[in-house]
Amino acid sequence: MDRIQHKFVKVGDALNIHVAEIGSGGNAVVFLHGFPEIWYSWRHQMIALADAGFRAIAFDYRGYGLSDPPPQLEKATWSDIHNDLLHILQALHLPKALFLSLKCVFLVGKDFGARPAHLFSILHPERVLGVVTLGVPFVPPGPSLFHKVLPEGFYILRWKEPGRAEADFGRFDIKTVVRNIYILFSRSEIPIANEKQEIMDLVEPDTPLPSWFTEEDLAMYSALYEKSGFKNALQVPYRSFAEVFNLPDKVVRVPALFILGEKDYFLKFPGIEDLTKGEKAREHVPNLEVTFIPEGTHFVQEQFPEQVNRLILDFLTKHT
């Protein structure tokens, strides 16, 4: 961990984005985290890829971890992630001629970080060698249908409602909220509360952490969320699903690898199985490889780091 260097990239006049980096290879790999994660969730992958000769970069989104919050929270969008990613690539001095001609960047996205990874490859296909996503496949942008197919207590519907999650989380300290979400998202069932429950009530106080998630890990996440809070994490992604993207194409045409744990609760979302196991998946991502990890949960890169590292490295080597 001491080998990972930290810096800040300025976006615009005053916004500082925290960036973690290791390695000096010619090809860069940029990691895009999910929730409740931050750059630290990629620690195992960053070190492994740097040791294999790649330049590994991970950043905290606006309002996450050590990055500054957006100037106007209510106007924060998914597009901010695309724009910040572009600024980071330029600020880290990837040679422009090499960058544009040889496509020296891979994107690796987890959970909702899969969306900006996929969309950035559509918006900037000349910049991207390939995309790896974990936990969430490519879902073509469109109106959210969760309210039509899942009950009111579905966690995304609850967290989408302004003030609901704030009141729920506010009953506990930051460490307990992070702990509860990690436990919830490590299960194989979709988090759904009943009418008289809040999402945090789905975890009993004496529930142990997953065996692969240490107290030290929890302390790291908690310390970073103590700084940032959860306001922007609730805005992006949960309150921004209606954002409209002006895409030149709706197909991910770069090579893509999708890694999913077979015990990941996301696999039970309506329609997701078709986007992971069926031919429909390759309608939107024609150059797609799919790998399932039998005991894997939603945090598969932290749960089985060596296996995930090998899958990612094999994909990068194949497409370098």
PDB file of C-alpha atoms in Angstrom:
ATOM      1  CA  MET A   1       0.000   0.000   0.000  1.00  0.00           C
ATOM      2  CA  ASP A   2       2.912   2.355   0.696  1.00  0.00           C
ATOM      3  CA  ARG A   3       3.906   2.098  -2.962  1.00  0.00           C
ATOM      4  CA  ILE A   4       0.686   3.760  -4.111  1.00  0.00           C
ATOM      5  CA  GLN A   5       1.180   7.485  -4.653  1.00  0.00           C
ATOM      6  CA  HIS A   6      -1.510  10.100  -4.077  1.00  0.00           C
ATOM      7  CA  LYS A   7      -2.094  13.442  -5.733  1.00  0.00           C
ATOM      8  CA  PHE A   8      -4.852  15.863  -6.646  1.00  0.00           C
ATOM      9  CA  VAL A   9      -5.922  16.852 -10.136  1.00  0.00           C
ATOM     10  CA  LYS A  10      -7.586  20.238 -10.491  1.00  0.00           C
ATOM     11  CA  VAL A  11     -10.766  20.279 -12.567  1.00  0.00           C
ATOM     12  CA  GLY A  12     -11.966  23.719 -13.532  1.00  0.00           C
ATOM     13  CA  ASP A  13     -10.958  26.594 -11.279  1.00  0.00           C
ATOM     14  CA  ALA A  14     -11.293  25.090  -7.832  1.00  0.00           C
ATOM     15  CA  LEU A  15     -12.332  21.414  -7.799  1.00  0.00           C
ATOM     16  CA  ASN A  16      -9.664  18.956  -6.632  1.00  0.00           C
ATOM     17  CA  ILE A  17     -10.046  15.281  -7.549  1.00  0.00           C
ATOM     18  CA  HIS A  18      -8.057  12.757  -5.516  1.00  0.00           C
ATOM     19  CA  VAL A  19      -6.045  10.311  -7.628  1.00  0.00           C
ATOM     20  CA  ALA A  20      -4.129   7.216  -6.501  1.00  0.00           C
ATOM     21  CA  GLU A  21      -1.488   5.842  -8.845  1.00  0.00           C
ATOM     22  CA  ILE A  22       1.128   3.109  -9.045  1.00  0.00           C
ATOM     23  CA  GLY A  23       3.310   1.803 -11.871  1.00  0.00           C
ATOM     24  CA  SER A  24       4.900   3.351 -14.923  1.00  0.00           C
ATOM     25  CA  GLY A  25       4.014   1.101 -17.841  1.00  0.00           C
ATOM     26  CA  GLY A  26       3.135   2.405 -21.287  1.00  0.00           C
ATOM     27  CA  ASN A  27      -0.478   1.297 -21.008  1.00  0.00           C
ATOM     28  CA  ALA A  28      -2.648   2.838 -18.313  1.00  0.00           C
ATOM     29  CA  VAL A  29      -5.550   1.183 -16.521  1.00  0.00           C
ATOM     30  CA  VAL A  30      -8.067   3.526 -14.906  1.00  0.00           C
ATOM     31  CA  PHE A  31     -10.350   2.106 -12.210  1.00  0.00           C
ATOM     32  CA  LEU A  32     -13.870   3.420 -11.575  1.00  0.00           C
ATOM     33  CA  HIS A  33     -15.350   2.520  -8.208  1.00  0.00           C
ATOM     34  CA  GLY A  34     -18.903   1.789  -7.091  1.00  0.00           C
ATOM     35  CA  PHE A  35     -20.748   2.460  -3.830  1.00  0.00           C
ATOM     36  CA  PRO A  36     -19.910   2.424  -0.944  1.00  0.00           C
ATOM     37  CA  GLU A  37     -16.425   2.164  -2.369  1.00  0.00           C
ATOM     38  CA  ILE A  38     -13.642   4.638  -3.128  1.00  0.00           C
ATOM     39  CA  TRP A  39     -10.205   4.257  -4.732  1.00  0.00           C
ATOM     40  CA  TYR A  40      -9.161   1.863  -1.935  1.00  0.00           C
ATOM     41  CA  SER A  41     -11.495  -0.856  -3.219  1.00  0.00           C
ATOM     42  CA  TRP A  42      -9.022  -1.391  -6.108  1.00  0.00           C
ATOM     43  CA  ARG A  43      -5.924  -1.758  -3.904  1.00  0.00           C
ATOM     44  CA  HIS A  44      -5.348  -5.430  -4.786  1.00  0.00           C
ATOM     45  CA  GLN A  45      -5.755  -4.891  -8.517  1.00  0.00           C
ATOM     46  CA  MET A  46      -3.617  -1.749  -8.655  1.00  0.00           C
ATOM     47  CA  ILE A  47      -0.587  -3.413  -7.089  1.00  0.00           C
ATOM     48  CA  ALA A  48      -0.928  -6.572  -9.210  1.00  0.00           C
ATOM     49  CA  LEU A  49      -1.232  -4.624 -12.454  1.00  0.00           C
ATOM     50  CA  ALA A  50       1.698  -2.362 -11.611  1.00  0.00           C
ATOM     51  CA  ASP A  51       3.824  -5.436 -10.899  1.00  0.00           C
ATOM     52  CA  ALA A  52       2.829  -6.737 -14.347  1.00  0.00           C
ATOM     53  CA  GLY A  53       4.024  -3.577 -16.071  1.00  0.00           C
ATOM     54  CA  PHE A  54       0.876  -1.450 -16.245  1.00  0.00           C
ATOM     55  CA  ARG A  55       0.219   2.035 -14.925  1.00  0.00           C
ATOM     56  CA  ALA A  56      -2.702   1.697 -12.500  1.00  0.00           C
ATOM     57  CA  ILE A  57      -4.820   4.745 -11.659  1.00  0.00           C
ATOM     58  CA  ALA A  58      -7.885   5.061  -9.438  1.00  0.00           C
ATOM     59  CA  PHE A  59      -9.712   8.194  -8.372  1.00  0.00           C
ATOM     60  CA  ASP A  60     -12.445   9.238  -5.987  1.00  0.00           C
ATOM     61  CA  TYR A  61     -15.466  10.737  -7.733  1.00  0.00           C
ATOM     62  CA  ARG A  62     -16.611  14.234  -6.802  1.00  0.00           C
ATOM     63  CA  GLY A  63     -17.856  14.209  -3.234  1.00  0.00           C
ATOM     64  CA  TYR A  64     -16.404  10.760  -2.537  1.00  0.00           C
ATOM     65  CA  GLY A  65     -13.403  10.050  -0.320  1.00  0.00           C
ATOM     66  CA  LEU A  66     -10.745  12.755  -0.572  1.00  0.00           C
ATOM     67  CA  SER A  67     -12.148  14.526  -3.639  1.00  0.00           C
ATOM     68  CA  ASP A  68     -13.878  17.879  -3.325  1.00  0.00           C
ATOM     69  CA  PRO A  69     -17.672  17.932  -3.465  1.00  0.00           C
ATOM     70  CA  PRO A  70     -19.381  19.353  -6.553  1.00  0.00           C
ATOM     71  CA  PRO A  71     -20.103  23.085  -6.332  1.00  0.00           C
ATOM     72  CA  GLN A  72     -23.850  22.444  -6.650  1.00  0.00           C
ATOM     73  CA  LEU A  73     -24.825  19.046  -5.298  1.00  0.00           C
ATOM     74  CA  GLU A  74     -28.288  19.017  -6.868  1.00  0.00           C
ATOM     75  CA  LYS A  75     -26.707  19.490 -10.310  1.00  0.00           C
ATOM     76  CA  ALA A  76     -24.166  16.660  -9.972  1.00  0.00           C
ATOM     77  CA  THR A  77     -24.538  14.094 -12.777  1.00  0.00           C
ATOM     78  CA  TRP A  78     -22.994  10.989 -14.283  1.00  0.00           C
ATOM     79  CA  SER A  79     -21.449  13.245 -16.940  1.00  0.00           C
ATOM     80  CA  ASP A  80     -19.247  14.767 -14.236  1.00  0.00           C
ATOM     81  CA  ILE A  81     -17.464  11.413 -13.999  1.00  0.00           C
ATOM     82  CA  HIS A  82     -16.834  11.355 -17.764  1.00  0.00           C
ATOM     83  CA  ASN A  83     -15.516  14.922 -17.715  1.00  0.00           C
ATOM     84  CA  ASP A  84     -13.321  14.352 -14.668  1.00  0.00           C
ATOM     85  CA  LEU A  85     -11.900  11.189 -16.211  1.00  0.00           C
ATOM     86  CA  LEU A  86     -10.936  13.142 -19.317  1.00  0.00           C
ATOM     87  CA  HIS A  87      -9.249  15.839 -17.192  1.00  0.00           C
ATOM     88  CA  ILE A  88      -7.348  13.182 -15.233  1.00  0.00           C
ATOM     89  CA  LEU A  89      -6.036  11.506 -18.379  1.00  0.00           C
ATOM     90  CA  GLN A  90      -4.772  14.857 -19.631  1.00  0.00           C
ATOM     91  CA  ALA A  91      -3.334  15.929 -16.282  1.00  0.00           C
ATOM     92  CA  LEU A  92      -1.356  12.720 -15.816  1.00  0.00           C
ATOM     93  CA  HIS A  93       0.586  13.502 -18.987  1.00  0.00           C
ATOM     94  CA  LEU A  94      -0.187  10.507 -21.114  1.00  0.00           C
ATOM     95  CA  PRO A  95       1.587  11.555 -24.358  1.00  0.00           C
ATOM     96  CA  LYS A  96      -1.087  12.959 -26.630  1.00  0.00           C
ATOM     97  CA  ALA A  97       0.162  11.540 -29.928  1.00  0.00           C
ATOM     98  CA  LEU A  98       0.724   8.093 -28.427  1.00  0.00           C
ATOM     99  CA  PHE A  99      -2.562   8.335 -26.569  1.00  0.00           C
ATOM    100  CA  LEU A 100      -4.639   9.073 -29.633  1.00  0.00           C
ATOM    101  CA  SER A 101      -2.880   6.739 -32.033  1.00  0.00           C
ATOM    102  CA  LEU A 102      -2.310   3.673 -29.857  1.00  0.00           C
ATOM    103  CA  LYS A 103      -5.258   3.859 -27.451  1.00  0.00           C
ATOM    104  CA  CYS A 104      -3.232   3.393 -24.289  1.00  0.00           C
ATOM    105  CA  VAL A 105      -6.066   3.292 -21.739  1.00  0.00           C
ATOM    106  CA  PHE A 106      -8.122   0.437 -20.368  1.00  0.00           C
ATOM    107  CA  LEU A 107     -11.113   1.178 -18.145  1.00  0.00           C
ATOM    108  CA  VAL A 108     -12.152  -1.072 -15.256  1.00  0.00           C
ATOM    109  CA  GLY A 109     -15.494  -0.296 -13.607  1.00  0.00           C
ATOM    110  CA  LYS A 110     -17.305  -1.902 -10.691  1.00  0.00           C
ATOM    111  CA  ASP A 111     -20.973  -1.592  -9.694  1.00  0.00           C
ATOM    112  CA  PHE A 112     -22.270   1.774 -10.943  1.00  0.00           C
ATOM    113  CA  GLY A 113     -18.716   2.536 -12.131  1.00  0.00           C
ATOM    114  CA  ALA A 114     -19.496   0.177 -15.006  1.00  0.00           C
ATOM    115  CA  ARG A 115     -21.776   2.800 -16.568  1.00  0.00           C
ATOM    116  CA  PRO A 116     -19.188   5.569 -16.990  1.00  0.00           C
ATOM    117  CA  ALA A 117     -16.654   2.974 -18.158  1.00  0.00           C
ATOM    118  CA  HIS A 118     -18.989   1.796 -20.907  1.00  0.00           C
ATOM    119  CA  LEU A 119     -20.261   5.246 -21.859  1.00  0.00           C
ATOM    120  CA  PHE A 120     -16.774   6.782 -21.955  1.00  0.00           C
ATOM    121  CA  SER A 121     -15.761   4.070 -24.419  1.00  0.00           C
ATOM    122  CA  ILE A 122     -18.726   5.036 -26.614  1.00  0.00           C
ATOM    123  CA  LEU A 123     -18.063   8.766 -26.356  1.00  0.00           C
ATOM    124  CA  HIS A 124     -14.284   8.401 -26.823  1.00  0.00           C
ATOM    125  CA  PRO A 125     -13.684   5.094 -28.647  1.00  0.00           C
ATOM    126  CA  GLU A 126     -10.390   6.366 -30.035  1.00  0.00           C
ATOM    127  CA  ARG A 127      -9.008   6.598 -26.494  1.00  0.00           C
ATOM    128  CA  VAL A 128      -9.951   3.214 -25.071  1.00  0.00           C
ATOM    129  CA  LEU A 129      -8.290  -0.156 -25.629  1.00  0.00           C
ATOM    130  CA  GLY A 130     -10.929  -2.131 -23.761  1.00  0.00           C
ATOM    131  CA  VAL A 131     -13.361  -2.183 -20.860  1.00  0.00           C
ATOM    132  CA  VAL A 132     -13.582  -4.551 -17.893  1.00  0.00           C
ATOM    133  CA  THR A 133     -16.630  -4.378 -15.647  1.00  0.00           C
ATOM    134  CA  LEU A 134     -17.509  -6.205 -12.452  1.00  0.00           C
ATOM    135  CA  GLY A 135     -20.955  -6.790 -11.008  1.00  0.00           C
ATOM    136  CA  VAL A 136     -22.954  -4.723 -13.512  1.00  0.00           C
ATOM    137  CA  PRO A 137     -23.190  -5.412 -17.267  1.00  0.00           C
ATOM    138  CA  PHE A 138     -23.791  -2.799 -19.946  1.00  0.00           C
ATOM    139  CA  VAL A 139     -27.354  -1.576 -19.546  1.00  0.00           C
ATOM    140  CA  PRO A 140     -28.388   0.707 -22.425  1.00  0.00           C
ATOM    141  CA  PRO A 141     -29.350   4.135 -21.012  1.00  0.00           C
ATOM    142  CA  GLY A 142     -33.066   4.712 -20.705  1.00  0.00           C
ATOM    143  CA  PRO A 143     -35.846   5.396 -18.222  1.00  0.00           C
ATOM    144  CA  SER A 144     -35.583   3.505 -14.956  1.00  0.00           C
ATOM    145  CA  LEU A 145     -38.238   0.801 -14.596  1.00  0.00           C
ATOM    146  CA  PHE A 146     -37.392  -0.277 -11.065  1.00  0.00           C
ATOM    147  CA  HIS A 147     -40.620   1.199  -9.686  1.00  0.00           C
ATOM    148  CA  LYS A 148     -42.631  -1.016 -12.029  1.00  0.00           C
ATOM    149  CA  VAL A 149     -40.988  -4.338 -11.229  1.00  0.00           C
ATOM    150  CA  LEU A 150     -39.692  -4.086  -7.662  1.00  0.00           C
ATOM    151  CA  PRO A 151     -41.472  -3.225  -4.383  1.00  0.00           C
ATOM    152  CA  GLU A 152     -41.373   0.146  -2.649  1.00  0.00           C
ATOM    153  CA  GLY A 153     -38.843  -1.159  -0.123  1.00  0.00           C
ATOM    154  CA  PHE A 154     -36.206  -1.826  -2.819  1.00  0.00           C
ATOM    155  CA  TYR A 155     -33.070  -0.045  -1.655  1.00  0.00           C
ATOM    156  CA  ILE A 156     -32.546   2.018  -4.835  1.00  0.00           C
ATOM    157  CA  LEU A 157     -36.108   3.345  -4.674  1.00  0.00           C
ATOM    158  CA  ARG A 158     -35.646   4.217  -1.000  1.00  0.00           C
ATOM    159  CA  TRP A 159     -32.302   5.967  -1.567  1.00  0.00           C
ATOM    160  CA  LYS A 160     -33.648   7.808  -4.601  1.00  0.00           C
ATOM    161  CA  GLU A 161     -36.179   9.597  -2.370  1.00  0.00           C
ATOM    162  CA  PRO A 162     -34.686  12.883  -1.075  1.00  0.00           C
ATOM    163  CA  GLY A 163     -34.193  12.785   2.671  1.00  0.00           C
ATOM    164  CA  ARG A 164     -35.088   9.112   3.146  1.00  0.00           C
ATOM    165  CA  ALA A 165     -31.569   7.689   3.210  1.00  0.00           C
ATOM    166  CA  GLU A 166     -30.236  10.738   5.043  1.00  0.00           C
ATOM    167  CA  ALA A 167     -32.668  10.072   7.886  1.00  0.00           C
ATOM    168  CA  ASP A 168     -31.939   6.334   7.824  1.00  0.00           C
ATOM    169  CA  PHE A 169     -28.147   6.729   7.812  1.00  0.00           C
ATOM    170  CA  GLY A 170     -28.319   9.574  10.324  1.00  0.00           C
ATOM    171  CA  ARG A 171     -29.377   7.186  13.096  1.00  0.00           C
ATOM    172  CA  PHE A 172     -25.905   5.631  13.053  1.00  0.00           C
ATOM    173  CA  ASP A 173     -22.271   6.651  12.912  1.00  0.00           C
ATOM    174  CA  ILE A 174     -20.420   6.536   9.583  1.00  0.00           C
ATOM    175  CA  LYS A 175     -18.611   3.300  10.427  1.00  0.00           C
ATOM    176  CA  THR A 176     -21.881   1.476  11.119  1.00  0.00           C
ATOM    177  CA  VAL A 177     -23.446   2.681   7.855  1.00  0.00           C
ATOM    178  CA  VAL A 178     -20.467   1.482   5.795  1.00  0.00           C
ATOM    179  CA  ARG A 179     -20.409  -1.800   7.699  1.00  0.00           C
ATOM    180  CA  ASN A 180     -24.111  -2.402   7.127  1.00  0.00           C
ATOM    181  CA  ILE A 181     -23.935  -1.663   3.410  1.00  0.00           C
ATOM    182  CA  TYR A 182     -20.967  -3.989   2.939  1.00  0.00           C
ATOM    183  CA  ILE A 183     -22.840  -6.757   4.738  1.00  0.00           C
ATOM    184  CA  LEU A 184     -26.058  -6.122   2.777  1.00  0.00           C
ATOM    185  CA  PHE A 185     -24.355  -6.011  -0.620  1.00  0.00           C
ATOM    186  CA  SER A 186     -22.347  -9.164   0.172  1.00  0.00           C
ATOM    187  CA  ARG A 187     -25.538 -11.202   0.358  1.00  0.00           C
ATOM    188  CA  SER A 188     -27.155 -13.012  -2.532  1.00  0.00           C
ATOM    189  CA  GLU A 189     -30.592 -11.430  -2.015  1.00  0.00           C
ATOM    190  CA  ILE A 190     -31.659  -7.984  -3.221  1.00  0.00           C
ATOM    191  CA  PRO A 191     -31.905  -5.587  -0.236  1.00  0.00           C
ATOM    192  CA  ILE A 192     -35.626  -4.914   0.193  1.00  0.00           C
ATOM    193  CA  ALA A 193     -37.157  -3.516   3.374  1.00  0.00           C
ATOM    194  CA  ASN A 194     -40.755  -3.965   4.436  1.00  0.00           C
ATOM    195  CA  GLU A 195     -43.105  -1.041   4.947  1.00  0.00           C
ATOM    196  CA  LYS A 196     -42.110  -0.467   8.577  1.00  0.00           C
ATOM    197  CA  GLN A 197     -38.371  -0.896   8.048  1.00  0.00           C
ATOM    198  CA  GLU A 198     -35.549   1.228   6.717  1.00  0.00           C
ATOM    199  CA  ILE A 199     -32.689  -0.292   4.738  1.00  0.00           C
ATOM    200  CA  MET A 200     -30.249  -0.093   7.656  1.00  0.00           C
ATOM    201  CA  ASP A 201     -32.674  -2.191   9.716  1.00  0.00           C
ATOM    202  CA  LEU A 202     -31.991  -5.165   7.435  1.00  0.00           C
ATOM    203  CA  VAL A 203     -28.681  -5.773   9.243  1.00  0.00           C
ATOM    204  CA  GLU A 204     -28.644  -6.931  12.851  1.00  0.00           C
ATOM    205  CA  PRO A 205     -26.029  -5.201  15.037  1.00  0.00           C
ATOM    206  CA  ASP A 206     -24.224  -8.469  15.811  1.00  0.00           C
ATOM    207  CA  THR A 207     -23.891  -9.552  12.153  1.00  0.00           C
ATOM    208  CA  PRO A 208     -20.194 -10.237  11.435  1.00  0.00           C
ATOM    209  CA  LEU A 209     -18.320  -8.629   8.581  1.00  0.00           C
ATOM    210  CA  PRO A 210     -17.613 -10.810   5.525  1.00  0.00           C
ATOM    211  CA  SER A 211     -14.523 -12.914   6.201  1.00  0.00           C
ATOM    212  CA  TRP A 212     -12.508 -11.175   3.475  1.00  0.00           C
ATOM    213  CA  PHE A 213     -13.297  -7.645   4.762  1.00  0.00           C
ATOM    214  CA  THR A 214     -11.154  -6.704   7.757  1.00  0.00           C
ATOM    215  CA  GLU A 215     -11.639  -4.204  10.546  1.00  0.00           C
ATOM    216  CA  GLU A 216      -8.713  -2.308   9.022  1.00  0.00           C
ATOM    217  CA  ASP A 217     -10.564  -2.126   5.703  1.00  0.00           C
ATOM    218  CA  LEU A 218     -13.668  -0.876   7.467  1.00  0.00           C
ATOM    219  CA  ALA A 219     -11.627   1.764   9.284  1.00  0.00           C
ATOM    220  CA  MET A 220     -10.152   3.007   5.994  1.00  0.00           C
ATOM    221  CA  TYR A 221     -13.551   3.340   4.306  1.00  0.00           C
ATOM    222  CA  SER A 222     -15.066   4.925   7.388  1.00  0.00           C
ATOM    223  CA  ALA A 223     -12.326   7.529   7.675  1.00  0.00           C
ATOM    224  CA  LEU A 224     -12.791   8.568   4.050  1.00  0.00           C
ATOM    225  CA  TYR A 225     -16.572   8.781   4.342  1.00  0.00           C
ATOM    226  CA  GLU A 226     -16.158  10.786   7.545  1.00  0.00           C
ATOM    227  CA  LYS A 227     -14.647  13.442   5.295  1.00  0.00           C
ATOM    228  CA  SER A 228     -17.038  13.198   2.357  1.00  0.00           C
ATOM    229  CA  GLY A 229     -20.289  12.046   3.911  1.00  0.00           C
ATOM    230  CA  PHE A 230     -22.908  10.343   1.751  1.00  0.00           C
ATOM    231  CA  LYS A 231     -24.641  13.297   0.097  1.00  0.00           C
ATOM    232  CA  ASN A 232     -22.952  13.034  -3.282  1.00  0.00           C
ATOM    233  CA  ALA A 233     -23.025   9.240  -3.151  1.00  0.00           C
ATOM    234  CA  LEU A 234     -26.806   9.451  -2.962  1.00  0.00           C
ATOM    235  CA  GLN A 235     -27.018  12.032  -5.748  1.00  0.00           C
ATOM    236  CA  VAL A 236     -24.755  10.059  -8.096  1.00  0.00           C
ATOM    237  CA  PRO A 237     -25.819   7.375  -8.787  1.00  0.00           C
ATOM    238  CA  TYR A 238     -29.135   6.935  -6.999  1.00  0.00           C
ATOM    239  CA  ARG A 239     -30.808  10.263  -7.806  1.00  0.00           C
ATOM    240  CA  SER A 240     -29.372  10.674 -11.301  1.00  0.00           C
ATOM    241  CA  PHE A 241     -30.691   7.637 -13.168  1.00  0.00           C
ATOM    242  CA  ALA A 242     -32.949   9.868 -15.284  1.00  0.00           C
ATOM    243  CA  GLU A 243     -30.000  11.644 -16.900  1.00  0.00           C
ATOM    244  CA  VAL A 244     -30.201  11.690 -20.702  1.00  0.00           C
ATOM    245  CA  PHE A 245     -26.991  10.981 -22.624  1.00  0.00           C
ATOM    246  CA  ASN A 246     -26.351  12.268 -26.130  1.00  0.00           C
ATOM    247  CA  LEU A 247     -24.537   9.203 -27.426  1.00  0.00           C
ATOM    248  CA  PRO A 248     -23.201   8.822 -30.973  1.00  0.00           C
ATOM    249  CA  ASP A 249     -23.829   5.081 -30.663  1.00  0.00           C
ATOM    250  CA  LYS A 250     -25.594   2.743 -28.238  1.00  0.00           C
ATOM    251  CA  VAL A 251     -23.176  -0.135 -28.733  1.00  0.00           C
ATOM    252  CA  VAL A 252     -19.926  -0.738 -26.831  1.00  0.00           C
ATOM    253  CA  ARG A 253     -17.591  -1.646 -29.682  1.00  0.00           C
ATOM    254  CA  VAL A 254     -14.269  -1.975 -27.865  1.00  0.00           C
ATOM    255  CA  PRO A 255     -13.276  -5.375 -26.451  1.00  0.00           C
ATOM    256  CA  ALA A 256     -15.035  -5.983 -23.149  1.00  0.00           C
ATOM    257  CA  LEU A 257     -14.794  -8.398 -20.238  1.00  0.00           C
ATOM    258  CA  PHE A 258     -17.597  -8.805 -17.716  1.00  0.00           C
ATOM    259  CA  ILE A 259     -16.858 -10.534 -14.395  1.00  0.00           C
ATOM    260  CA  LEU A 260     -19.739 -11.523 -12.131  1.00  0.00           C
ATOM    261  CA  GLY A 261     -19.975 -13.513  -8.935  1.00  0.00           C
ATOM    262  CA  GLU A 262     -22.670 -16.164  -9.133  1.00  0.00           C
ATOM    263  CA  LYS A 263     -23.858 -15.104  -5.664  1.00  0.00           C
ATOM    264  CA  ASP A 264     -24.040 -11.421  -6.556  1.00  0.00           C
ATOM    265  CA  TYR A 265     -27.508 -10.096  -5.680  1.00  0.00           C
ATOM    266  CA  PHE A 266     -27.447  -7.950  -8.832  1.00  0.00           C
ATOM    267  CA  LEU A 267     -27.933 -11.085 -10.918  1.00  0.00           C
ATOM    268  CA  LYS A 268     -31.478 -11.220  -9.515  1.00  0.00           C
ATOM    269  CA  PHE A 269     -32.430  -7.792 -10.859  1.00  0.00           C
ATOM    270  CA  PRO A 270     -35.176  -8.133 -13.506  1.00  0.00           C
ATOM    271  CA  GLY A 271     -33.694  -8.449 -16.989  1.00  0.00           C
ATOM    272  CA  ILE A 272     -30.091  -8.672 -15.866  1.00  0.00           C
ATOM    273  CA  GLU A 273     -29.679 -12.370 -16.615  1.00  0.00           C
ATOM    274  CA  ASP A 274     -30.454 -11.657 -20.279  1.00  0.00           C
ATOM    275  CA  LEU A 275     -27.710  -9.023 -20.319  1.00  0.00           C
ATOM    276  CA  THR A 276     -25.164 -11.417 -18.839  1.00  0.00           C
ATOM    277  CA  LYS A 277     -25.936 -14.883 -20.158  1.00  0.00           C
ATOM    278  CA  GLY A 278     -28.055 -14.410 -23.267  1.00  0.00           C
ATOM    279  CA  GLU A 279     -27.427 -13.364 -26.846  1.00  0.00           C
ATOM    280  CA  LYS A 280     -29.012 -10.021 -25.997  1.00  0.00           C
ATOM    281  CA  ALA A 281     -25.810  -9.113 -24.168  1.00  0.00           C
ATOM    282  CA  ARG A 282     -23.799  -9.245 -27.391  1.00  0.00           C
ATOM    283  CA  GLU A 283     -26.302  -7.123 -29.262  1.00  0.00           C
ATOM    284  CA  HIS A 284     -25.053  -4.196 -27.184  1.00  0.00           C
ATOM    285  CA  VAL A 285     -21.471  -5.398 -26.593  1.00  0.00           C
ATOM    286  CA  PRO A 286     -20.462  -7.522 -29.604  1.00  0.00           C
ATOM    287  CA  ASN A 287     -16.868  -8.143 -28.429  1.00  0.00           C
ATOM    288  CA  LEU A 288     -17.912  -9.358 -24.989  1.00  0.00           C
ATOM    289  CA  GLU A 289     -16.355 -12.061 -22.822  1.00  0.00           C
ATOM    290  CA  VAL A 290     -18.238 -13.144 -19.699  1.00  0.00           C
ATOM    291  CA  THR A 291     -16.722 -14.960 -16.720  1.00  0.00           C
ATOM    292  CA  PHE A 292     -18.592 -16.129 -13.624  1.00  0.00           C
ATOM    293  CA  ILE A 293     -16.913 -16.722 -10.271  1.00  0.00           C
ATOM    294  CA  PRO A 294     -18.938 -19.439  -8.477  1.00  0.00           C
ATOM    295  CA  GLU A 295     -18.729 -18.153  -4.879  1.00  0.00           C
ATOM    296  CA  GLY A 296     -18.345 -14.514  -5.805  1.00  0.00           C
ATOM    297  CA  THR A 297     -20.532 -11.789  -4.342  1.00  0.00           C
ATOM    298  CA  HIS A 298     -20.971  -8.138  -5.306  1.00  0.00           C
ATOM    299  CA  PHE A 299     -17.470  -7.266  -4.014  1.00  0.00           C
ATOM    300  CA  VAL A 300     -15.737  -9.980  -5.984  1.00  0.00           C
ATOM    301  CA  GLN A 301     -12.531  -7.974  -6.548  1.00  0.00           C
ATOM    302  CA  GLU A 302     -11.995  -7.727  -2.793  1.00  0.00           C
ATOM    303  CA  GLN A 303     -13.301 -11.205  -2.026  1.00  0.00           C
ATOM    304  CA  PHE A 304     -11.206 -13.085  -4.612  1.00  0.00           C
ATOM    305  CA  PRO A 305      -8.458 -10.631  -5.602  1.00  0.00           C
ATOM    306  CA  GLU A 306      -6.006 -13.156  -7.041  1.00  0.00           C
ATOM    307  CA  GLN A 307      -8.626 -14.697  -9.322  1.00  0.00           C
ATOM    308  CA  VAL A 308      -9.917 -11.321 -10.469  1.00  0.00           C
ATOM    309  CA  ASN A 309      -6.378 -10.022 -10.994  1.00  0.00           C
ATOM    310  CA  ARG A 310      -5.577 -12.967 -13.251  1.00  0.00           C
ATOM    311  CA  LEU A 311      -8.756 -12.487 -15.308  1.00  0.00           C
ATOM    312  CA  ILE A 312      -8.053  -8.786 -15.770  1.00  0.00           C
ATOM    313  CA  LEU A 313      -4.384  -9.313 -16.622  1.00  0.00           C
ATOM    314  CA  ASP A 314      -5.197 -12.004 -19.178  1.00  0.00           C
ATOM    315  CA  PHE A 315      -7.678  -9.631 -20.837  1.00  0.00           C
ATOM    316  CA  LEU A 316      -5.244  -6.690 -20.825  1.00  0.00           C
ATOM    317  CA  THR A 317      -2.440  -8.796 -22.255  1.00  0.00           C
ATOM    318  CA  LYS A 318      -4.697 -10.134 -24.981  1.00  0.00           C
ATOM    319  CA  HIS A 319      -5.691  -6.643 -26.114  1.00  0.00           C
ATOM    320  CA  THR A 320      -2.442  -4.742 -25.647  1.00  0.00           C
TER     321      THR A 320
END
